[in-house]
Tab-separated table of C-alpha atoms and ligand atoms in Angstrom:
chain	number	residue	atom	x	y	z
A	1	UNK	CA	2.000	30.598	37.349
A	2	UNK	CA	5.600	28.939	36.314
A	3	UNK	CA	5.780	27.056	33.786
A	4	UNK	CA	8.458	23.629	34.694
A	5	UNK	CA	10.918	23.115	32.120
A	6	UNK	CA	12.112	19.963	31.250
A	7	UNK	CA	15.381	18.871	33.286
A	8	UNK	CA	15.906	15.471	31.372
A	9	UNK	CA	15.330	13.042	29.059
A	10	UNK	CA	16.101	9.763	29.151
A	11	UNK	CA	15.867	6.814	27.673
A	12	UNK	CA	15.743	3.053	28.825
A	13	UNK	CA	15.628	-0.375	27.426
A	14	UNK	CA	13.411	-3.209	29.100
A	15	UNK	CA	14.446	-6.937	29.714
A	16	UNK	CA	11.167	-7.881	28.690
A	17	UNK	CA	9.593	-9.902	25.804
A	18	UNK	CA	6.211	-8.219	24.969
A	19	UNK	CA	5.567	-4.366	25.748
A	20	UNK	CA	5.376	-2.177	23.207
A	21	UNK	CA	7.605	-4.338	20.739
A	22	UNK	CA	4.639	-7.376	21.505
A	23	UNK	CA	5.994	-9.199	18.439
A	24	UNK	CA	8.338	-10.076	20.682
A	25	UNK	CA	6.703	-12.998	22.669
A	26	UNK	CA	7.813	-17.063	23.732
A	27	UNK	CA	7.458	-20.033	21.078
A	28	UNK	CA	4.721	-21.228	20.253
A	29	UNK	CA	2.769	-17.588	20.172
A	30	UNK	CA	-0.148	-16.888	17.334
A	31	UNK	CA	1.644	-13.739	16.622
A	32	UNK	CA	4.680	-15.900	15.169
A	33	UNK	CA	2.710	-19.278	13.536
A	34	UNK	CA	3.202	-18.848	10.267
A	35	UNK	CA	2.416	-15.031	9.493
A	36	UNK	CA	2.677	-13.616	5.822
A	37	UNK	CA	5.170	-11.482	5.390
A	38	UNK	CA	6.957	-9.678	2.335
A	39	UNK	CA	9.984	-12.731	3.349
A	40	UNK	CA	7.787	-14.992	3.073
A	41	UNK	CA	9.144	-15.748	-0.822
A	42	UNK	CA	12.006	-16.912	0.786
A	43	UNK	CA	11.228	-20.652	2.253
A	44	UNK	CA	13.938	-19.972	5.030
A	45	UNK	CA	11.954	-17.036	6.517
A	46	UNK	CA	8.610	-18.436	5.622
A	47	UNK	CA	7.449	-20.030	8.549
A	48	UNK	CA	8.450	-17.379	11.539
A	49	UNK	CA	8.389	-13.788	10.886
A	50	UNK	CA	11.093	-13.855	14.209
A	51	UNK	CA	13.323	-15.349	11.985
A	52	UNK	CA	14.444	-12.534	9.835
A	53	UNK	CA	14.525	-10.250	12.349
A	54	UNK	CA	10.981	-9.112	13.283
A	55	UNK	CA	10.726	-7.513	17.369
A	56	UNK	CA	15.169	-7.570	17.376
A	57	UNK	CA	14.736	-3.715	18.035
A	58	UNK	CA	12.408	-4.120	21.627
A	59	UNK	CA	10.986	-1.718	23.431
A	60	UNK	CA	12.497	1.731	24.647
A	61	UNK	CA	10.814	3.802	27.392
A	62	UNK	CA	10.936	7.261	27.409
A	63	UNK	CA	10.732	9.207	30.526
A	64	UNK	CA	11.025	12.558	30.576
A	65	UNK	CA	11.660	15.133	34.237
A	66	UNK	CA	10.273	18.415	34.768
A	67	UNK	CA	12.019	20.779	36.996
A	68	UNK	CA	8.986	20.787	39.475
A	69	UNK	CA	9.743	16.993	39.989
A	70	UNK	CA	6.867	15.351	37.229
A	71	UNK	CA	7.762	12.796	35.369
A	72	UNK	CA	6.258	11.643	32.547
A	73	UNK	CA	6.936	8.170	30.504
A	74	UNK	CA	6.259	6.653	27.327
A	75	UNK	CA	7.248	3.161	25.766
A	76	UNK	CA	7.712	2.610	22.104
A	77	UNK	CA	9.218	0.032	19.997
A	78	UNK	CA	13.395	0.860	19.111
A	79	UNK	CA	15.340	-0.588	21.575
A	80	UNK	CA	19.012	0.277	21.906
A	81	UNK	CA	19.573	1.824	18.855
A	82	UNK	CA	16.165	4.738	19.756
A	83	UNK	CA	17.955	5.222	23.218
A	84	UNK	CA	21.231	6.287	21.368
A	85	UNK	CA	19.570	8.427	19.490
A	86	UNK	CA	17.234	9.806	22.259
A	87	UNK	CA	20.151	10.293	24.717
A	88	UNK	CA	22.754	11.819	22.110
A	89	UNK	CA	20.548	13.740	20.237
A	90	UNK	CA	17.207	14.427	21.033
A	91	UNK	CA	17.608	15.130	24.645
A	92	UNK	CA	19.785	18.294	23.641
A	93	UNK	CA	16.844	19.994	21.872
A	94	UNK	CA	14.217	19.106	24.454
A	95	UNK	CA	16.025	19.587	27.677
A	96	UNK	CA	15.898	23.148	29.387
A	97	UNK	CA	12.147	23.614	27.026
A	98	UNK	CA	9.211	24.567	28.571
A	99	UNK	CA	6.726	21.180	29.279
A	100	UNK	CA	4.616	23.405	26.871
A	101	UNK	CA	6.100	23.158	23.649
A	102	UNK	CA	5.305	20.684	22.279
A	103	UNK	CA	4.773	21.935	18.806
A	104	UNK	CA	8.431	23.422	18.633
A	105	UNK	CA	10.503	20.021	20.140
A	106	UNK	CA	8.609	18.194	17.162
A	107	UNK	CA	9.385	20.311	14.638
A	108	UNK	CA	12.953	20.611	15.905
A	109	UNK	CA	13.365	17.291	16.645
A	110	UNK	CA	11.890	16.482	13.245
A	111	UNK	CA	13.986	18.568	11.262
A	112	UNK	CA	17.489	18.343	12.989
A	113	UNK	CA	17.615	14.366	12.432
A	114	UNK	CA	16.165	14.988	8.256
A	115	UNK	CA	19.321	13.758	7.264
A	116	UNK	CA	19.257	10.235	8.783
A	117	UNK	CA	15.759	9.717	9.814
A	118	UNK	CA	12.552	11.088	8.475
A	119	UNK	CA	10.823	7.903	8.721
A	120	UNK	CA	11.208	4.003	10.596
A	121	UNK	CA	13.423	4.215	13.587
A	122	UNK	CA	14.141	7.192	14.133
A	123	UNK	CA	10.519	8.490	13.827
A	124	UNK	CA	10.015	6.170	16.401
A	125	UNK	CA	12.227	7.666	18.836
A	126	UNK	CA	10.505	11.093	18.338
A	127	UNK	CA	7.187	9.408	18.784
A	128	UNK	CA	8.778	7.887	21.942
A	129	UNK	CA	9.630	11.475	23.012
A	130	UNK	CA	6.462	12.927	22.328
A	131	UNK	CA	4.108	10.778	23.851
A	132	UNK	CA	6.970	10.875	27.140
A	133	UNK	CA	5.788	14.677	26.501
A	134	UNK	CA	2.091	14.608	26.429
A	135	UNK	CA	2.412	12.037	29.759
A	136	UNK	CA	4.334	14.495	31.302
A	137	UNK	CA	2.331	17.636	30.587
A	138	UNK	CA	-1.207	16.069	31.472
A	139	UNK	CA	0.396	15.010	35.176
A	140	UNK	CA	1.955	18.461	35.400
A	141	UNK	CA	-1.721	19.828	34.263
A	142	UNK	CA	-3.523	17.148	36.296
A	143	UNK	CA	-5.348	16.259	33.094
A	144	UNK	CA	-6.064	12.784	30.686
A	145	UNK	CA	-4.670	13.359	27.393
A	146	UNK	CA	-7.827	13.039	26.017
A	147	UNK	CA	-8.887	16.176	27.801
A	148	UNK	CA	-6.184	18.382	26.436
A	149	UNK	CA	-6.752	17.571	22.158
A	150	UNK	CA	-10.276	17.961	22.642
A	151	UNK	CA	-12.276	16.241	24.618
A	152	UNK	CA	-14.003	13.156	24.110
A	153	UNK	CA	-16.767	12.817	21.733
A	154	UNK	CA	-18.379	9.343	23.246
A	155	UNK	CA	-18.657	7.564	26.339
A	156	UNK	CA	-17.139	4.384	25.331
A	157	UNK	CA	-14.429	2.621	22.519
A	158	UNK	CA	-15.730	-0.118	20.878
A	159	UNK	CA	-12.764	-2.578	19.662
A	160	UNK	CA	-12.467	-5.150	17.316
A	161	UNK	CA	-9.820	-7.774	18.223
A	162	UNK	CA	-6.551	-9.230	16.188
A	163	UNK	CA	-5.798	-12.708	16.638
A	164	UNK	CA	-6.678	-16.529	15.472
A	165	UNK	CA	-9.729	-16.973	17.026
A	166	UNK	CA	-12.464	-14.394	15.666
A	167	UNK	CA	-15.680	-17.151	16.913
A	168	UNK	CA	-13.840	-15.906	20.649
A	169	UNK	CA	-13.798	-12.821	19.614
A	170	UNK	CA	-17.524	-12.282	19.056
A	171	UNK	CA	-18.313	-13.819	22.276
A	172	UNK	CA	-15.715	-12.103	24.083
A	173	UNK	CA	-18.007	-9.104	22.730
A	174	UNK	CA	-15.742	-7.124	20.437
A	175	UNK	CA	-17.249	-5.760	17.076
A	176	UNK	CA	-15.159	-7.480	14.780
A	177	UNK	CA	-12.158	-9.864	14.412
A	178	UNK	CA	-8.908	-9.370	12.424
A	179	UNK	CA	-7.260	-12.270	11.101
A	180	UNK	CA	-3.994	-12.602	9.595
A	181	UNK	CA	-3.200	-13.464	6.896
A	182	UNK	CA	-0.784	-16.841	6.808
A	183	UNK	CA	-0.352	-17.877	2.765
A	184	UNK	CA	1.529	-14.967	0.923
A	185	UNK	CA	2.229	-15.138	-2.879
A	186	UNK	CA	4.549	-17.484	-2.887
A	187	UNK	CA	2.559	-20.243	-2.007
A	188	UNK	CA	0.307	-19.262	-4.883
A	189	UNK	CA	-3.419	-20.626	-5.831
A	190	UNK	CA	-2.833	-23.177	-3.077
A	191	UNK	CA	-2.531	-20.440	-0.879
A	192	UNK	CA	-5.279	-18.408	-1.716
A	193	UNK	CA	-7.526	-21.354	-1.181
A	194	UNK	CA	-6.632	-21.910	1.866
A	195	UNK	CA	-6.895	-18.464	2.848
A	196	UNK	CA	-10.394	-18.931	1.708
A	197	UNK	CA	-11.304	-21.534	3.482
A	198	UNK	CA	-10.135	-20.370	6.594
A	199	UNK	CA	-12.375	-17.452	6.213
A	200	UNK	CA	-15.084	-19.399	4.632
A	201	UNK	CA	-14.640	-21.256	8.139
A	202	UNK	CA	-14.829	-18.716	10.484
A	203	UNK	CA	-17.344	-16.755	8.136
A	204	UNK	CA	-19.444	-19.283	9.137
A	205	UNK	CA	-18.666	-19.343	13.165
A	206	UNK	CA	-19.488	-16.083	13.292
A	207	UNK	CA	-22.640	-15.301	11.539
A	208	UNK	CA	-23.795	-12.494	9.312
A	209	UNK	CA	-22.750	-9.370	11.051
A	210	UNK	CA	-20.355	-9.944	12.674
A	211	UNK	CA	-17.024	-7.902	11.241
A	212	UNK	CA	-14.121	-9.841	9.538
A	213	UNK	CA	-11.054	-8.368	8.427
A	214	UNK	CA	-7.626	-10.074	7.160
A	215	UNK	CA	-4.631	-8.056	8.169
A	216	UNK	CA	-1.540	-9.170	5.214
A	217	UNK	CA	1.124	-7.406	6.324
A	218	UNK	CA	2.619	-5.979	3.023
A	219	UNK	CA	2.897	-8.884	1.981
A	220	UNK	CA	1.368	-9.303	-1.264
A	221	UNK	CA	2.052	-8.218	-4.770
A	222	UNK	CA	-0.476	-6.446	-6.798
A	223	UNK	CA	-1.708	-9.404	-8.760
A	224	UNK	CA	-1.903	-11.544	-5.361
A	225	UNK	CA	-4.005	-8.949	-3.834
A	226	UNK	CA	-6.546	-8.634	-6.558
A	227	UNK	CA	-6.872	-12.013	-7.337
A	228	UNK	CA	-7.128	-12.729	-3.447
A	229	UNK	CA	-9.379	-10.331	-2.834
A	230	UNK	CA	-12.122	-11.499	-5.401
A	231	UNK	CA	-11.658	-14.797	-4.365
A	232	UNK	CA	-12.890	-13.314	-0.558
A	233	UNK	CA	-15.609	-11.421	-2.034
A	234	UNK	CA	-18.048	-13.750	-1.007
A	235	UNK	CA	-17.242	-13.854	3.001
A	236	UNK	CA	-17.862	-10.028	3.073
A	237	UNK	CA	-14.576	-9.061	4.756
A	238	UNK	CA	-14.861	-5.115	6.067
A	239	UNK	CA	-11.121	-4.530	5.015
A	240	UNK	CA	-8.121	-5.878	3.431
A	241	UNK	CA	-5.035	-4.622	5.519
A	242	UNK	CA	-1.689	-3.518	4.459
A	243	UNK	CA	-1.397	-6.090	1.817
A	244	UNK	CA	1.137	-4.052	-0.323
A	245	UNK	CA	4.681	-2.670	0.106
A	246	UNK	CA	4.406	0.732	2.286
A	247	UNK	CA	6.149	2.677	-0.096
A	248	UNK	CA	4.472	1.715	-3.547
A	249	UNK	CA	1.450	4.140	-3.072
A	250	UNK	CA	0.837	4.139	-6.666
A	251	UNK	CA	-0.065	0.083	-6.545
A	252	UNK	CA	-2.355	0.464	-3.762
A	253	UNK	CA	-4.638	3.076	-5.902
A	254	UNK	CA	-4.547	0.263	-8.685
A	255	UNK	CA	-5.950	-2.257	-6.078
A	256	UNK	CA	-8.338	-0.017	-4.731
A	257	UNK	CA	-9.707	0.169	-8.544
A	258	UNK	CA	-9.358	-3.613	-8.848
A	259	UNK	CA	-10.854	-5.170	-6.032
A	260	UNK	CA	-14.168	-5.789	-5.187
A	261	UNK	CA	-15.976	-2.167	-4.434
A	262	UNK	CA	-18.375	-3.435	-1.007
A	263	UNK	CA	-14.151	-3.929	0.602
A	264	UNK	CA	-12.357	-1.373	2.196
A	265	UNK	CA	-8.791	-1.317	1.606
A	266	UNK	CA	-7.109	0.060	4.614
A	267	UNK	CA	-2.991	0.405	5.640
A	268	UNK	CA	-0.601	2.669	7.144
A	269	UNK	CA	0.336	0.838	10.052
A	270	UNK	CA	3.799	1.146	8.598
A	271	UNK	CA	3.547	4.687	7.510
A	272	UNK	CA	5.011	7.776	8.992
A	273	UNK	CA	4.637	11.638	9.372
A	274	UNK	CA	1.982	13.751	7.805
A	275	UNK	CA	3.688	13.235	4.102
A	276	UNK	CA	3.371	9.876	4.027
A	277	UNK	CA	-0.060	9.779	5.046
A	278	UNK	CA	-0.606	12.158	2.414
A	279	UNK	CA	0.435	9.959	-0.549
A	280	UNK	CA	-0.955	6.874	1.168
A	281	UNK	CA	-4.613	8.752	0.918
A	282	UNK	CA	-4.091	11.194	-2.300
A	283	UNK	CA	-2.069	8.448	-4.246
A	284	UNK	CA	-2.655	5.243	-2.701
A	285	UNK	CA	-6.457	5.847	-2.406
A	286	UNK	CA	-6.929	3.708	0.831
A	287	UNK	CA	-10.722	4.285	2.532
A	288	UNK	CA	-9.273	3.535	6.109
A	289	UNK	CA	-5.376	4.764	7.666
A	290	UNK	CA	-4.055	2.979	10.539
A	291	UNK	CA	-0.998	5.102	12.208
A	292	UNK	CA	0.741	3.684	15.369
A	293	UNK	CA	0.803	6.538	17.267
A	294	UNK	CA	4.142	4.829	18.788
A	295	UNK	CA	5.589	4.853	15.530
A	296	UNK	CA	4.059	7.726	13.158
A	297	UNK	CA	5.690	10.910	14.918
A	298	UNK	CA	3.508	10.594	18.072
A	299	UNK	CA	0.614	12.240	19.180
A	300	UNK	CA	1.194	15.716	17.619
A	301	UNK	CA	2.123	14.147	14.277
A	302	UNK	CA	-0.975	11.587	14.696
A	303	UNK	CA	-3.410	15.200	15.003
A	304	UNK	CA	-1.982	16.324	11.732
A	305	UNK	CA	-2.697	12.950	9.928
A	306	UNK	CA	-6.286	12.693	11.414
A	307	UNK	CA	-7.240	15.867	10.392
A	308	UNK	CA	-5.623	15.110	6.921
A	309	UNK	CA	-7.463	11.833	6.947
A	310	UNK	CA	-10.801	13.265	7.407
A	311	UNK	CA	-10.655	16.020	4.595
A	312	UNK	CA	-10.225	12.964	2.403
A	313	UNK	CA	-13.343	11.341	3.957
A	314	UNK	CA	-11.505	8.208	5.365
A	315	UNK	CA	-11.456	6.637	8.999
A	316	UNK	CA	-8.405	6.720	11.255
A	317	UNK	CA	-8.359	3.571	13.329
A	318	UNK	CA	-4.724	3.721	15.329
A	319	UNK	CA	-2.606	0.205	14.794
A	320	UNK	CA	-2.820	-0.928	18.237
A	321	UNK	CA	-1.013	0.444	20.731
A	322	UNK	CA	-2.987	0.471	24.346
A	323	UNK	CA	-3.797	3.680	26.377
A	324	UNK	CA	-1.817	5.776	23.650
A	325	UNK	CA	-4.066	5.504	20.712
A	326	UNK	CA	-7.062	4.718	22.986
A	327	UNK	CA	-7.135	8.649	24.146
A	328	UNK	CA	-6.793	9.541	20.352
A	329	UNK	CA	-9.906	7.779	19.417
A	330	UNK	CA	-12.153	8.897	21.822
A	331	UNK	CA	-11.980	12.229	20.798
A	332	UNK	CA	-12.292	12.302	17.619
A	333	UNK	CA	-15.410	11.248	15.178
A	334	UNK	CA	-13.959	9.570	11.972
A	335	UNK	CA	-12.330	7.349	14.654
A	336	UNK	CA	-15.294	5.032	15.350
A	337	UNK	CA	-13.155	2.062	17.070
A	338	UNK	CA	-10.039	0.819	18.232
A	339	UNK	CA	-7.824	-2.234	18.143
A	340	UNK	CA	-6.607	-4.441	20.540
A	341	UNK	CA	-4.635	-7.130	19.358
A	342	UNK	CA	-5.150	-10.556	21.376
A	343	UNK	CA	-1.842	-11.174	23.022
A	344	UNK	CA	-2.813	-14.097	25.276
A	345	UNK	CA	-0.200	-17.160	23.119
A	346	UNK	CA	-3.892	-18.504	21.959
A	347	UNK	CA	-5.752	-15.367	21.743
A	348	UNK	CA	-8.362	-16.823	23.505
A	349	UNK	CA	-8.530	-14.295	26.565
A	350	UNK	CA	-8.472	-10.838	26.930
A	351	UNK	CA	-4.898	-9.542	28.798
A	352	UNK	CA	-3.192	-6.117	28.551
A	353	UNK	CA	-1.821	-5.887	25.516
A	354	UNK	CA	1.493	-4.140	26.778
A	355	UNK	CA	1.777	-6.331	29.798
A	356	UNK	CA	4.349	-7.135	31.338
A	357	UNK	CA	5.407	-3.288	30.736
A	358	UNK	CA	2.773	-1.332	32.345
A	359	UNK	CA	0.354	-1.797	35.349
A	360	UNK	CA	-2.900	-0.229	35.353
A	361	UNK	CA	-2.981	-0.698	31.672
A	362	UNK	CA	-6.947	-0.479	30.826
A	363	UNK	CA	-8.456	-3.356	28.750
A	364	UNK	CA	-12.123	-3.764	26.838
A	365	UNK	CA	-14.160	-5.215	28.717
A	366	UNK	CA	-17.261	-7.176	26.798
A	367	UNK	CA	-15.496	-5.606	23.945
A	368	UNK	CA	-16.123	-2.053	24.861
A	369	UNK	CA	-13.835	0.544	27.209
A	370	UNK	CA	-15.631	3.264	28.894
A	371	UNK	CA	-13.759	6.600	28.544
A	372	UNK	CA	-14.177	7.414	32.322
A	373	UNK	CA	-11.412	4.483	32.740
A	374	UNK	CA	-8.995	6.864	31.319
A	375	UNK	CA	-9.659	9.881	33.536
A	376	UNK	CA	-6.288	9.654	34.907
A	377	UNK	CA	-3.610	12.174	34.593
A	378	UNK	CA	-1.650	11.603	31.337
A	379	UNK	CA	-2.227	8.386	29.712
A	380	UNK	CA	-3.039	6.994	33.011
A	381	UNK	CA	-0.676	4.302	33.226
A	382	UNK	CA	2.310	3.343	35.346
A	383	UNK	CA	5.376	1.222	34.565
A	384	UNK	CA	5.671	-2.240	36.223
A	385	UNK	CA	8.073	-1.653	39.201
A	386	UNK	CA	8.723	-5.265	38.562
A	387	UNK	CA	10.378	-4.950	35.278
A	388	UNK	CA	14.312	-3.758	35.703
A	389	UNK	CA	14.780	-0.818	33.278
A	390	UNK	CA	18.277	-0.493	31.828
A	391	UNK	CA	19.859	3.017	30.521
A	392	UNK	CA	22.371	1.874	27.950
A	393	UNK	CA	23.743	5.426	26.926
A	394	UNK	CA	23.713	7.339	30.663
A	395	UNK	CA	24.255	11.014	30.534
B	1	LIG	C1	-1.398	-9.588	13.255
B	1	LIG	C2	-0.505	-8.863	12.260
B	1	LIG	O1	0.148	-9.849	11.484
B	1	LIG	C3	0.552	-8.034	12.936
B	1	LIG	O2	1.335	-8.871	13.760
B	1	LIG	C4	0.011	-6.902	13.769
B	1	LIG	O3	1.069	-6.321	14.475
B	1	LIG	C5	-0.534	-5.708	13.023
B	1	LIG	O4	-0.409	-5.769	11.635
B	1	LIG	C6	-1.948	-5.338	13.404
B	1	LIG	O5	-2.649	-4.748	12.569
B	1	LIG	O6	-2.301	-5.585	14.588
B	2	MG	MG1	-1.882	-4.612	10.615
């Protein structure tokens, strides 16, 4: 049997708002109503986290050709600046490869852009790449990627949902409901008690057992976080998220000491490759890592931090990011549930959260997704033919 070799690699950039950059979404969206965020200190930037720059990259789509006609695709958030460096310098080392190697394009593609990348965008462009890679190889195998890193280990995801309305949530049938967070330091005790009351508030519209989380966004200082966190104790929130700085590991171990013990603290939404994960667990100390497979290194990088993850005992719950995490976590134990973020303007229904990018883009359903809806080859999805594609750097 031959094995196709990859013939190109290219890159494009949607017209579309939404996608895999969903931050990127019309006026008037929850996503953008007054978010904490580590700008928040500045009054200017305080109320919209669009206004200092957040979603300016957009979404780039990967597609990558094998020489027996396959193509496989991938969207991730980067924009023009990932396609430049997709089409002018990854697409030399993974042109003319086997669809096979995966392992050796990461590693190459990895170490050949050290010097300017290692993490952010340009570890988003490799993730971009890689997924492209894994789409491409289960179509050419005729296989879900789920099927080819192990096999799923459950018949169904359960998700818990990100957005403003958690009492929806619960009824919508989802096993938990992630708020976030709107009142950052700077806005000081008055902030916290609001913050309290609006989880005192929906605390109470949800009932007992029902999960709660409050996503922050790195935006908090150390103080902030242990202060707000005690003064949550009582709504018995499952996790704090990402309320520090990515980078100051060391801070998060101190809140993990600080705040109350029954509380997981969880981040790495904003983390990348296998060595950041590896300070976030061994220095930071967090009980729960969140990767975006989109943004981390991709798929092959994401293996390496879940197996990492688990040998310290700690969940891996994928940031959301549709059909490409969702393969991830059914296959793997310590990955109990997924997200899907809420990206109807209200968050009141359930829609795909990468629409208007893909079609046939699965979506929980009573707040569960069985696995047999992603027995399709690759991650199963298909681009909306609907949605002109640009190439800004054609080869
Ligand atoms: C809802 C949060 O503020 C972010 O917008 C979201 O992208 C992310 O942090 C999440 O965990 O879903
Ligand atoms: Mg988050």
């Amino acid at each position: 049997m031959t094995t196709p070799t990859i013939t190109a690699l290219r890159a494009y950039v949607p017209d579309s708002t939404g996608g895999a950059d969903y931050h990127a979404q019309p006026a008037g969206h929850w996503i953008d109503d007054h978010i904490a965020s580590p700008m928040a200190k500045y009054p200017e930037y305080r109320e919209s986290r669009r206004s200092f720059g957040l979603s300016l990259l957009g979404n780039v789509v990967v597609e990558v050709e094998a020489s027996d006609g396959t193509v496989g695709f991938a969207p991730t958030t980067g924009g023009e600046p990932a396609a430049w460096i997709i089409e002018n310098h990854l697409a030399r080392l993974v042109e003319g490869a086997p669809v096979t190697d995966l392992e050796r394009l990461w590693d190459q593609m990895y170490l050949s852009t050290l010097y300017y990348g290692r993490k952010g965008l340009v570890v988003n462009a490799i993730s971009g790449v890689d997924l492209a890679l894994w789409d491409l190889l289960g179509k050419v195998r005729g296989l879900p990627v789920h099927a080819m890193i192990g096999g799923a280990v459950r018949d169904e995801i359960p998700f818990y949902a990100t957005g403003p309305r958690p009492d929806v949530a619960r009824k919508l049938g989802f096993i938990g409901g992630k708020l976030p967070l709107q009142h950052g330091p700077a806005e000081g005790d008055e902030g916290i008690a609001k913050t309290v009351a609006r989880l005192a508030a929906a605390r109470e519209a949800v009932g007992p057992g029902f999960w709660l989380m409050l996503d922050c966004w790195m935006s908090l200082t150390l103080d902030h976080a242990v202060r707000l966190s005690h003064a949550l104790d009582g709504v018995g929130l499952r996790w704090l998220e990402e309320p520090l700085l990515p980078d100051d590991y060391w801070s998060h171990a101190t809140l993990r000491e600080r705040m109350p013990a029954g509380m997981l603290l969880s981040s790495g939404e904003h983390e990348s490759t296998r060595y950041g994960f590896r300070a976030l667990l061994e220095l930071g100390k967090v009980d729960l890592v969140q990767p975006d497979v989109g943004w981390c290194g991709g798929l092959t990088e994401l293996l390496r931090i879940s197996a990492l993850a688990e040998s310290h005992g700690a969940m891996v719950v994928p940031h959301g990011s549709s059909v490409y995490s969702y393969h991830f976590v059914a296959t793997r134990q310590h990955s109990p549930f997924a997200e899907f973020l809420m990206m109807h303007p209200e968050g009141t229904e359930v829609v795909p959260m990468f629409s208007p990018l893909l079609v046939d883009e699965p979506v929980p359903v009573n707040g569960r997704l069985k696995v047999s809806e992603l027995d399709r080859p690759g991650f199963g999805v298909r681009l909306n033919p609907d949605r002109p594609l640009g190439r800004p750097y054609p080869r």
